[in-house]
Amino acid sequence: MAGFHHIEVWVADIEEASDEWGWLLSRLRFTLASTWGQGQSWTGGGAYLTLTTSPNTTAESHDRRLPGVNHLAFKAGSPTSVDTIMTDAPEHGWRPLYHDRYPHAGGPDHYAGWLANSAGFKAEVVAELSAIDAATSG
């Protein structure tokens, strides 16, 4: 029974979030499940992620260094998929983080890229171990 049912991310600008997160989520094979004036939900892997705005938000951007969520990490498939996402991300509102240590900023056995969007949210795209093993054994 372990696992997430859903994650809800509050954003200040739903149009901007829809563009940036929508691009990333679709690249990670999430499917847009529903939309409404203040948000949208994306399904993937048996769970869903909701982007929504609320009159109760208290800031225009997210500071991942404050108590709360630092980042969301997503399975991205193969190392090639991670590389492609990292290459294309700047065209879609995401900037690479720790690029000087890419793709092993998380250690020599961790193949991943880190991104931040214009609102300050951080996402990690991680190559799955089985995809790494297949790529290095062939």
Short mmCIF file of N, CA and C in Angstrom, two decimals:
data_model
loop_
_atom_site.label_atom_id
_atom_site.label_comp_id
_atom_site.label_asym_id
_atom_site.label_seq_id
_atom_site.Cartn_x
_atom_site.Cartn_y
_atom_site.Cartn_z
N MET A 1 0.80 -1.20 0.00
CA MET A 1 0.00 0.00 0.00
C MET A 1 0.85 1.27 0.00
N ALA A 2 2.15 1.15 -0.03
CA ALA A 2 2.99 2.35 -0.05
C ALA A 2 2.84 3.07 -1.38
N GLY A 3 2.97 4.35 -1.34
CA GLY A 3 2.91 5.16 -2.55
C GLY A 3 2.03 6.38 -2.35
N PHE A 4 2.15 7.32 -3.25
CA PHE A 4 1.35 8.53 -3.19
C PHE A 4 0.04 8.33 -3.94
N HIS A 5 -1.01 8.89 -3.40
CA HIS A 5 -2.29 8.95 -4.11
C HIS A 5 -2.27 10.15 -5.05
N HIS A 6 -1.89 11.31 -4.49
CA HIS A 6 -1.73 12.50 -5.32
C HIS A 6 -0.87 13.53 -4.61
N ILE A 7 -0.41 14.48 -5.37
CA ILE A 7 0.35 15.63 -4.87
C ILE A 7 -0.32 16.86 -5.44
N GLU A 8 -0.54 17.85 -4.60
CA GLU A 8 -1.13 19.11 -5.05
C GLU A 8 -0.10 20.22 -4.89
N VAL A 9 0.19 20.89 -5.98
CA VAL A 9 1.16 21.98 -6.00
C VAL A 9 0.40 23.28 -6.21
N TRP A 10 0.50 24.18 -5.25
CA TRP A 10 -0.11 25.49 -5.39
C TRP A 10 0.84 26.41 -6.12
N VAL A 11 0.32 27.11 -7.10
CA VAL A 11 1.12 28.01 -7.92
C VAL A 11 0.46 29.40 -7.93
N ALA A 12 1.26 30.41 -8.16
CA ALA A 12 0.72 31.78 -8.22
C ALA A 12 0.13 32.08 -9.60
N ASP A 13 0.74 31.54 -10.65
CA ASP A 13 0.32 31.83 -12.02
C ASP A 13 0.02 30.51 -12.73
N ILE A 14 -1.24 30.17 -12.87
CA ILE A 14 -1.62 28.88 -13.43
C ILE A 14 -1.25 28.77 -14.91
N GLU A 15 -1.30 29.85 -15.65
CA GLU A 15 -0.94 29.79 -17.07
C GLU A 15 0.54 29.47 -17.24
N GLU A 16 1.38 30.16 -16.49
CA GLU A 16 2.82 29.90 -16.53
C GLU A 16 3.12 28.48 -16.06
N ALA A 17 2.50 28.06 -14.97
CA ALA A 17 2.70 26.71 -14.44
C ALA A 17 2.23 25.66 -15.46
N SER A 18 1.12 25.93 -16.12
CA SER A 18 0.61 24.99 -17.12
C SER A 18 1.61 24.81 -18.26
N ASP A 19 2.23 25.90 -18.68
CA ASP A 19 3.23 25.81 -19.75
C ASP A 19 4.47 25.04 -19.29
N GLU A 20 5.04 25.46 -18.15
CA GLU A 20 6.30 24.86 -17.70
C GLU A 20 6.11 23.43 -17.18
N TRP A 21 5.23 23.26 -16.22
CA TRP A 21 4.99 21.92 -15.68
C TRP A 21 4.36 21.00 -16.72
N GLY A 22 3.46 21.55 -17.53
CA GLY A 22 2.82 20.74 -18.56
C GLY A 22 3.83 20.13 -19.51
N TRP A 23 4.80 20.93 -19.93
CA TRP A 23 5.85 20.40 -20.81
C TRP A 23 6.61 19.27 -20.11
N LEU A 24 7.06 19.52 -18.88
CA LEU A 24 7.85 18.51 -18.17
C LEU A 24 7.03 17.25 -17.90
N LEU A 25 5.83 17.40 -17.42
CA LEU A 25 5.00 16.23 -17.11
C LEU A 25 4.70 15.41 -18.35
N SER A 26 4.42 16.07 -19.47
CA SER A 26 4.15 15.31 -20.69
C SER A 26 5.40 14.57 -21.16
N ARG A 27 6.57 15.17 -21.00
CA ARG A 27 7.83 14.49 -21.36
C ARG A 27 8.08 13.27 -20.48
N LEU A 28 7.57 13.32 -19.26
CA LEU A 28 7.73 12.21 -18.31
C LEU A 28 6.58 11.20 -18.41
N ARG A 29 5.78 11.35 -19.46
CA ARG A 29 4.68 10.44 -19.78
C ARG A 29 3.49 10.53 -18.82
N PHE A 30 3.34 11.68 -18.19
CA PHE A 30 2.09 11.93 -17.47
C PHE A 30 1.06 12.34 -18.51
N THR A 31 -0.20 12.13 -18.18
CA THR A 31 -1.30 12.47 -19.08
C THR A 31 -2.18 13.53 -18.43
N LEU A 32 -2.48 14.57 -19.18
CA LEU A 32 -3.39 15.60 -18.68
C LEU A 32 -4.77 14.97 -18.53
N ALA A 33 -5.27 14.92 -17.30
CA ALA A 33 -6.54 14.24 -17.01
C ALA A 33 -7.71 15.20 -16.93
N SER A 34 -7.48 16.40 -16.39
CA SER A 34 -8.58 17.36 -16.29
C SER A 34 -8.01 18.77 -16.15
N THR A 35 -8.82 19.73 -16.58
CA THR A 35 -8.47 21.15 -16.45
C THR A 35 -9.69 21.91 -15.98
N TRP A 36 -9.46 23.00 -15.29
CA TRP A 36 -10.50 23.93 -14.88
C TRP A 36 -9.86 25.30 -14.79
N GLY A 37 -10.61 26.31 -14.57
CA GLY A 37 -10.10 27.69 -14.59
C GLY A 37 -8.90 27.94 -13.71
N GLN A 38 -8.81 27.28 -12.58
CA GLN A 38 -7.72 27.53 -11.63
C GLN A 38 -6.73 26.37 -11.55
N GLY A 39 -6.80 25.40 -12.46
CA GLY A 39 -5.84 24.31 -12.33
C GLY A 39 -5.98 23.21 -13.35
N GLN A 40 -5.19 22.18 -13.12
CA GLN A 40 -5.20 20.99 -13.95
C GLN A 40 -4.60 19.82 -13.18
N SER A 41 -5.00 18.61 -13.57
CA SER A 41 -4.47 17.39 -12.96
C SER A 41 -3.83 16.53 -14.03
N TRP A 42 -2.71 15.92 -13.68
CA TRP A 42 -1.93 15.05 -14.54
C TRP A 42 -1.82 13.69 -13.88
N THR A 43 -2.07 12.62 -14.62
CA THR A 43 -1.97 11.28 -14.06
C THR A 43 -0.73 10.57 -14.58
N GLY A 44 -0.19 9.71 -13.71
CA GLY A 44 0.96 8.91 -14.10
C GLY A 44 1.33 7.94 -13.00
N GLY A 45 1.59 6.71 -13.37
CA GLY A 45 2.05 5.72 -12.41
C GLY A 45 1.07 5.40 -11.31
N GLY A 46 -0.22 5.57 -11.56
CA GLY A 46 -1.22 5.25 -10.57
C GLY A 46 -1.52 6.37 -9.59
N ALA A 47 -0.89 7.51 -9.75
CA ALA A 47 -1.14 8.67 -8.89
C ALA A 47 -1.41 9.87 -9.78
N TYR A 48 -1.73 10.98 -9.16
CA TYR A 48 -1.89 12.19 -9.97
C TYR A 48 -1.27 13.39 -9.28
N LEU A 49 -0.91 14.38 -10.09
CA LEU A 49 -0.33 15.63 -9.62
C LEU A 49 -1.24 16.75 -10.08
N THR A 50 -1.64 17.60 -9.15
CA THR A 50 -2.51 18.72 -9.46
C THR A 50 -1.74 20.02 -9.34
N LEU A 51 -1.90 20.87 -10.32
CA LEU A 51 -1.39 22.24 -10.29
C LEU A 51 -2.60 23.14 -10.12
N THR A 52 -2.59 23.97 -9.11
CA THR A 52 -3.75 24.82 -8.90
C THR A 52 -3.34 26.14 -8.26
N THR A 53 -4.14 27.15 -8.51
CA THR A 53 -3.95 28.43 -7.86
C THR A 53 -5.08 28.63 -6.86
N SER A 54 -4.84 29.45 -5.89
CA SER A 54 -5.84 29.68 -4.84
C SER A 54 -5.73 31.12 -4.36
N PRO A 55 -6.85 31.71 -3.96
CA PRO A 55 -6.76 33.04 -3.37
C PRO A 55 -6.04 33.02 -2.02
N ASN A 56 -5.79 31.83 -1.49
CA ASN A 56 -5.12 31.71 -0.20
C ASN A 56 -3.60 31.65 -0.29
N THR A 57 -3.02 31.68 -1.51
CA THR A 57 -1.56 31.68 -1.60
C THR A 57 -1.04 32.98 -1.01
N THR A 58 0.14 32.91 -0.42
CA THR A 58 0.69 34.08 0.28
C THR A 58 1.95 34.63 -0.36
N ALA A 59 2.39 34.05 -1.48
CA ALA A 59 3.60 34.53 -2.14
C ALA A 59 3.47 34.33 -3.65
N GLU A 60 4.28 35.05 -4.39
CA GLU A 60 4.27 34.95 -5.85
C GLU A 60 5.18 33.85 -6.37
N SER A 61 6.13 33.40 -5.54
CA SER A 61 7.04 32.34 -5.98
C SER A 61 7.27 31.36 -4.84
N HIS A 62 7.89 30.25 -5.18
CA HIS A 62 8.18 29.18 -4.23
C HIS A 62 9.65 29.28 -3.83
N ASP A 63 9.94 29.18 -2.54
CA ASP A 63 11.33 29.16 -2.08
C ASP A 63 11.60 27.78 -1.51
N ARG A 64 12.28 26.95 -2.28
CA ARG A 64 12.52 25.57 -1.89
C ARG A 64 13.45 25.45 -0.69
N ARG A 65 14.07 26.57 -0.30
CA ARG A 65 14.98 26.53 0.84
C ARG A 65 14.28 26.77 2.16
N LEU A 66 13.02 27.17 2.11
CA LEU A 66 12.23 27.32 3.34
C LEU A 66 11.68 25.96 3.75
N PRO A 67 11.25 25.80 5.00
CA PRO A 67 10.62 24.53 5.37
C PRO A 67 9.47 24.23 4.42
N GLY A 68 9.37 22.99 4.05
CA GLY A 68 8.36 22.56 3.09
C GLY A 68 8.99 21.64 2.07
N VAL A 69 8.44 21.61 0.90
CA VAL A 69 8.95 20.72 -0.15
C VAL A 69 10.13 21.39 -0.85
N ASN A 70 11.25 20.66 -0.92
CA ASN A 70 12.41 21.16 -1.63
C ASN A 70 12.29 20.90 -3.12
N HIS A 71 11.93 19.67 -3.50
CA HIS A 71 11.77 19.36 -4.92
C HIS A 71 10.96 18.08 -5.10
N LEU A 72 10.51 17.89 -6.32
CA LEU A 72 9.83 16.65 -6.72
C LEU A 72 10.78 15.90 -7.64
N ALA A 73 10.95 14.61 -7.40
CA ALA A 73 11.82 13.78 -8.23
C ALA A 73 10.96 12.81 -9.03
N PHE A 74 11.25 12.73 -10.32
CA PHE A 74 10.46 11.92 -11.24
C PHE A 74 11.32 10.86 -11.91
N LYS A 75 10.77 9.68 -12.12
CA LYS A 75 11.42 8.65 -12.92
C LYS A 75 11.38 9.13 -14.37
N ALA A 76 12.54 9.12 -15.01
CA ALA A 76 12.61 9.64 -16.37
C ALA A 76 12.98 8.59 -17.41
N GLY A 77 13.12 7.33 -16.99
CA GLY A 77 13.47 6.29 -17.95
C GLY A 77 14.97 6.17 -18.11
N SER A 78 15.42 6.19 -19.33
CA SER A 78 16.83 5.95 -19.65
C SER A 78 17.68 7.20 -19.43
N PRO A 79 19.00 7.02 -19.34
CA PRO A 79 19.89 8.19 -19.31
C PRO A 79 19.69 9.10 -20.52
N THR A 80 19.41 8.52 -21.67
CA THR A 80 19.17 9.32 -22.88
C THR A 80 17.94 10.20 -22.70
N SER A 81 16.90 9.67 -22.05
CA SER A 81 15.70 10.48 -21.79
C SER A 81 16.03 11.64 -20.87
N VAL A 82 16.82 11.38 -19.84
CA VAL A 82 17.24 12.46 -18.92
C VAL A 82 18.01 13.51 -19.71
N ASP A 83 18.96 13.07 -20.53
CA ASP A 83 19.76 14.01 -21.32
C ASP A 83 18.90 14.88 -22.23
N THR A 84 17.92 14.26 -22.88
CA THR A 84 17.04 15.00 -23.80
C THR A 84 16.21 16.03 -23.04
N ILE A 85 15.67 15.64 -21.90
CA ILE A 85 14.89 16.58 -21.09
C ILE A 85 15.77 17.75 -20.67
N MET A 86 16.98 17.46 -20.21
CA MET A 86 17.88 18.53 -19.76
C MET A 86 18.25 19.47 -20.90
N THR A 87 18.43 18.93 -22.09
CA THR A 87 18.77 19.75 -23.25
C THR A 87 17.60 20.65 -23.65
N ASP A 88 16.39 20.11 -23.62
CA ASP A 88 15.22 20.85 -24.08
C ASP A 88 14.61 21.78 -23.03
N ALA A 89 14.91 21.55 -21.77
CA ALA A 89 14.24 22.26 -20.67
C ALA A 89 14.32 23.79 -20.75
N PRO A 90 15.48 24.38 -21.07
CA PRO A 90 15.54 25.85 -21.10
C PRO A 90 14.55 26.50 -22.07
N GLU A 91 14.18 25.79 -23.13
CA GLU A 91 13.21 26.33 -24.09
C GLU A 91 11.79 26.34 -23.52
N HIS A 92 11.61 25.71 -22.35
CA HIS A 92 10.28 25.56 -21.77
C HIS A 92 10.18 26.12 -20.36
N GLY A 93 11.06 27.08 -20.03
CA GLY A 93 10.96 27.79 -18.76
C GLY A 93 11.71 27.16 -17.60
N TRP A 94 12.48 26.11 -17.84
CA TRP A 94 13.25 25.44 -16.79
C TRP A 94 14.74 25.72 -17.00
N ARG A 95 15.45 25.98 -15.90
CA ARG A 95 16.90 26.17 -16.02
C ARG A 95 17.61 25.04 -15.29
N PRO A 96 18.70 24.53 -15.87
CA PRO A 96 19.45 23.46 -15.22
C PRO A 96 20.12 23.94 -13.94
N LEU A 97 20.16 23.07 -12.95
CA LEU A 97 20.88 23.31 -11.70
C LEU A 97 22.03 22.31 -11.62
N TYR A 98 23.08 22.69 -10.92
CA TYR A 98 24.24 21.80 -10.69
C TYR A 98 24.79 21.25 -12.00
N HIS A 99 24.68 22.04 -13.06
CA HIS A 99 25.05 21.53 -14.38
C HIS A 99 26.54 21.19 -14.47
N ASP A 100 27.36 21.82 -13.63
CA ASP A 100 28.79 21.52 -13.65
C ASP A 100 29.08 20.10 -13.16
N ARG A 101 28.13 19.48 -12.46
CA ARG A 101 28.30 18.11 -11.96
C ARG A 101 27.34 17.13 -12.64
N TYR A 102 26.66 17.58 -13.68
CA TYR A 102 25.69 16.75 -14.39
C TYR A 102 26.40 15.61 -15.11
N PRO A 103 25.88 14.41 -15.10
CA PRO A 103 24.63 13.92 -14.54
C PRO A 103 24.77 13.22 -13.18
N HIS A 104 25.91 13.43 -12.52
CA HIS A 104 26.16 12.69 -11.28
C HIS A 104 26.24 13.61 -10.05
N ALA A 105 25.48 14.70 -10.03
CA ALA A 105 25.48 15.59 -8.86
C ALA A 105 25.00 14.87 -7.61
N GLY A 106 24.23 13.82 -7.77
CA GLY A 106 23.74 13.04 -6.63
C GLY A 106 24.65 11.90 -6.25
N GLY A 107 25.80 11.79 -6.90
CA GLY A 107 26.75 10.72 -6.62
C GLY A 107 27.04 9.91 -7.87
N PRO A 108 28.10 9.12 -7.85
CA PRO A 108 28.53 8.40 -9.05
C PRO A 108 27.55 7.34 -9.55
N ASP A 109 26.68 6.85 -8.68
CA ASP A 109 25.72 5.82 -9.08
C ASP A 109 24.31 6.37 -9.28
N HIS A 110 24.19 7.68 -9.37
CA HIS A 110 22.89 8.34 -9.51
C HIS A 110 22.93 9.22 -10.75
N TYR A 111 22.19 8.84 -11.79
CA TYR A 111 22.16 9.58 -13.05
C TYR A 111 20.89 10.41 -13.07
N ALA A 112 21.04 11.73 -12.94
CA ALA A 112 19.87 12.59 -12.85
C ALA A 112 20.21 14.01 -13.26
N GLY A 113 19.17 14.76 -13.56
CA GLY A 113 19.30 16.18 -13.82
C GLY A 113 18.35 16.94 -12.90
N TRP A 114 18.76 18.14 -12.52
CA TRP A 114 17.94 18.99 -11.67
C TRP A 114 17.60 20.25 -12.43
N LEU A 115 16.34 20.68 -12.27
CA LEU A 115 15.82 21.85 -12.97
C LEU A 115 15.08 22.75 -12.01
N ALA A 116 15.06 24.04 -12.29
CA ALA A 116 14.23 24.99 -11.55
C ALA A 116 13.42 25.78 -12.56
N ASN A 117 12.14 26.04 -12.22
CA ASN A 117 11.32 26.82 -13.16
C ASN A 117 11.27 28.27 -12.72
N SER A 118 10.54 29.07 -13.45
CA SER A 118 10.52 30.52 -13.20
C SER A 118 9.90 30.89 -11.87
N ALA A 119 9.07 30.01 -11.30
CA ALA A 119 8.44 30.28 -10.01
C ALA A 119 9.26 29.77 -8.84
N GLY A 120 10.40 29.14 -9.10
CA GLY A 120 11.26 28.67 -8.03
C GLY A 120 11.08 27.21 -7.64
N PHE A 121 10.23 26.48 -8.35
CA PHE A 121 10.06 25.06 -8.06
C PHE A 121 11.23 24.28 -8.66
N LYS A 122 11.67 23.25 -7.94
CA LYS A 122 12.76 22.40 -8.41
C LYS A 122 12.23 21.01 -8.70
N ALA A 123 12.68 20.46 -9.82
CA ALA A 123 12.33 19.09 -10.19
C ALA A 123 13.61 18.33 -10.51
N GLU A 124 13.61 17.06 -10.15
CA GLU A 124 14.72 16.17 -10.47
C GLU A 124 14.19 15.11 -11.42
N VAL A 125 14.92 14.86 -12.50
CA VAL A 125 14.56 13.80 -13.43
C VAL A 125 15.64 12.73 -13.32
N VAL A 126 15.22 11.52 -12.95
CA VAL A 126 16.15 10.46 -12.57
C VAL A 126 16.07 9.30 -13.55
N ALA A 127 17.23 8.86 -14.02
CA ALA A 127 17.28 7.66 -14.85
C ALA A 127 17.06 6.45 -13.95
N GLU A 128 16.24 5.54 -14.38
CA GLU A 128 15.95 4.35 -13.60
C GLU A 128 17.16 3.41 -13.65
N LEU A 129 17.45 2.76 -12.53
CA LEU A 129 18.62 1.90 -12.44
C LEU A 129 18.65 0.83 -13.52
N SER A 130 17.52 0.23 -13.82
CA SER A 130 17.49 -0.81 -14.84
C SER A 130 17.89 -0.24 -16.20
N ALA A 131 17.50 1.01 -16.47
CA ALA A 131 17.87 1.65 -17.73
C ALA A 131 19.36 1.95 -17.76
N ILE A 132 19.95 2.33 -16.63
CA ILE A 132 21.38 2.59 -16.54
C ILE A 132 22.15 1.30 -16.74
N ASP A 133 21.72 0.23 -16.05
CA ASP A 133 22.39 -1.06 -16.17
C ASP A 133 22.35 -1.57 -17.60
N ALA A 134 21.22 -1.43 -18.26
CA ALA A 134 21.10 -1.89 -19.66
C ALA A 134 22.02 -1.10 -20.58
N ALA A 135 22.13 0.22 -20.32
CA ALA A 135 22.96 1.08 -21.16
C ALA A 135 24.44 0.77 -20.97
N THR A 136 24.86 0.41 -19.77
CA THR A 136 26.28 0.17 -19.51
C THR A 136 26.71 -1.26 -19.79
N SER A 137 25.75 -2.19 -19.85
CA SER A 137 26.13 -3.59 -20.09
C SER A 137 26.14 -3.95 -21.57
N GLY A 138 25.61 -3.08 -22.39
CA GLY A 138 25.49 -3.40 -23.82
C GLY A 138 26.65 -2.94 -24.55
#
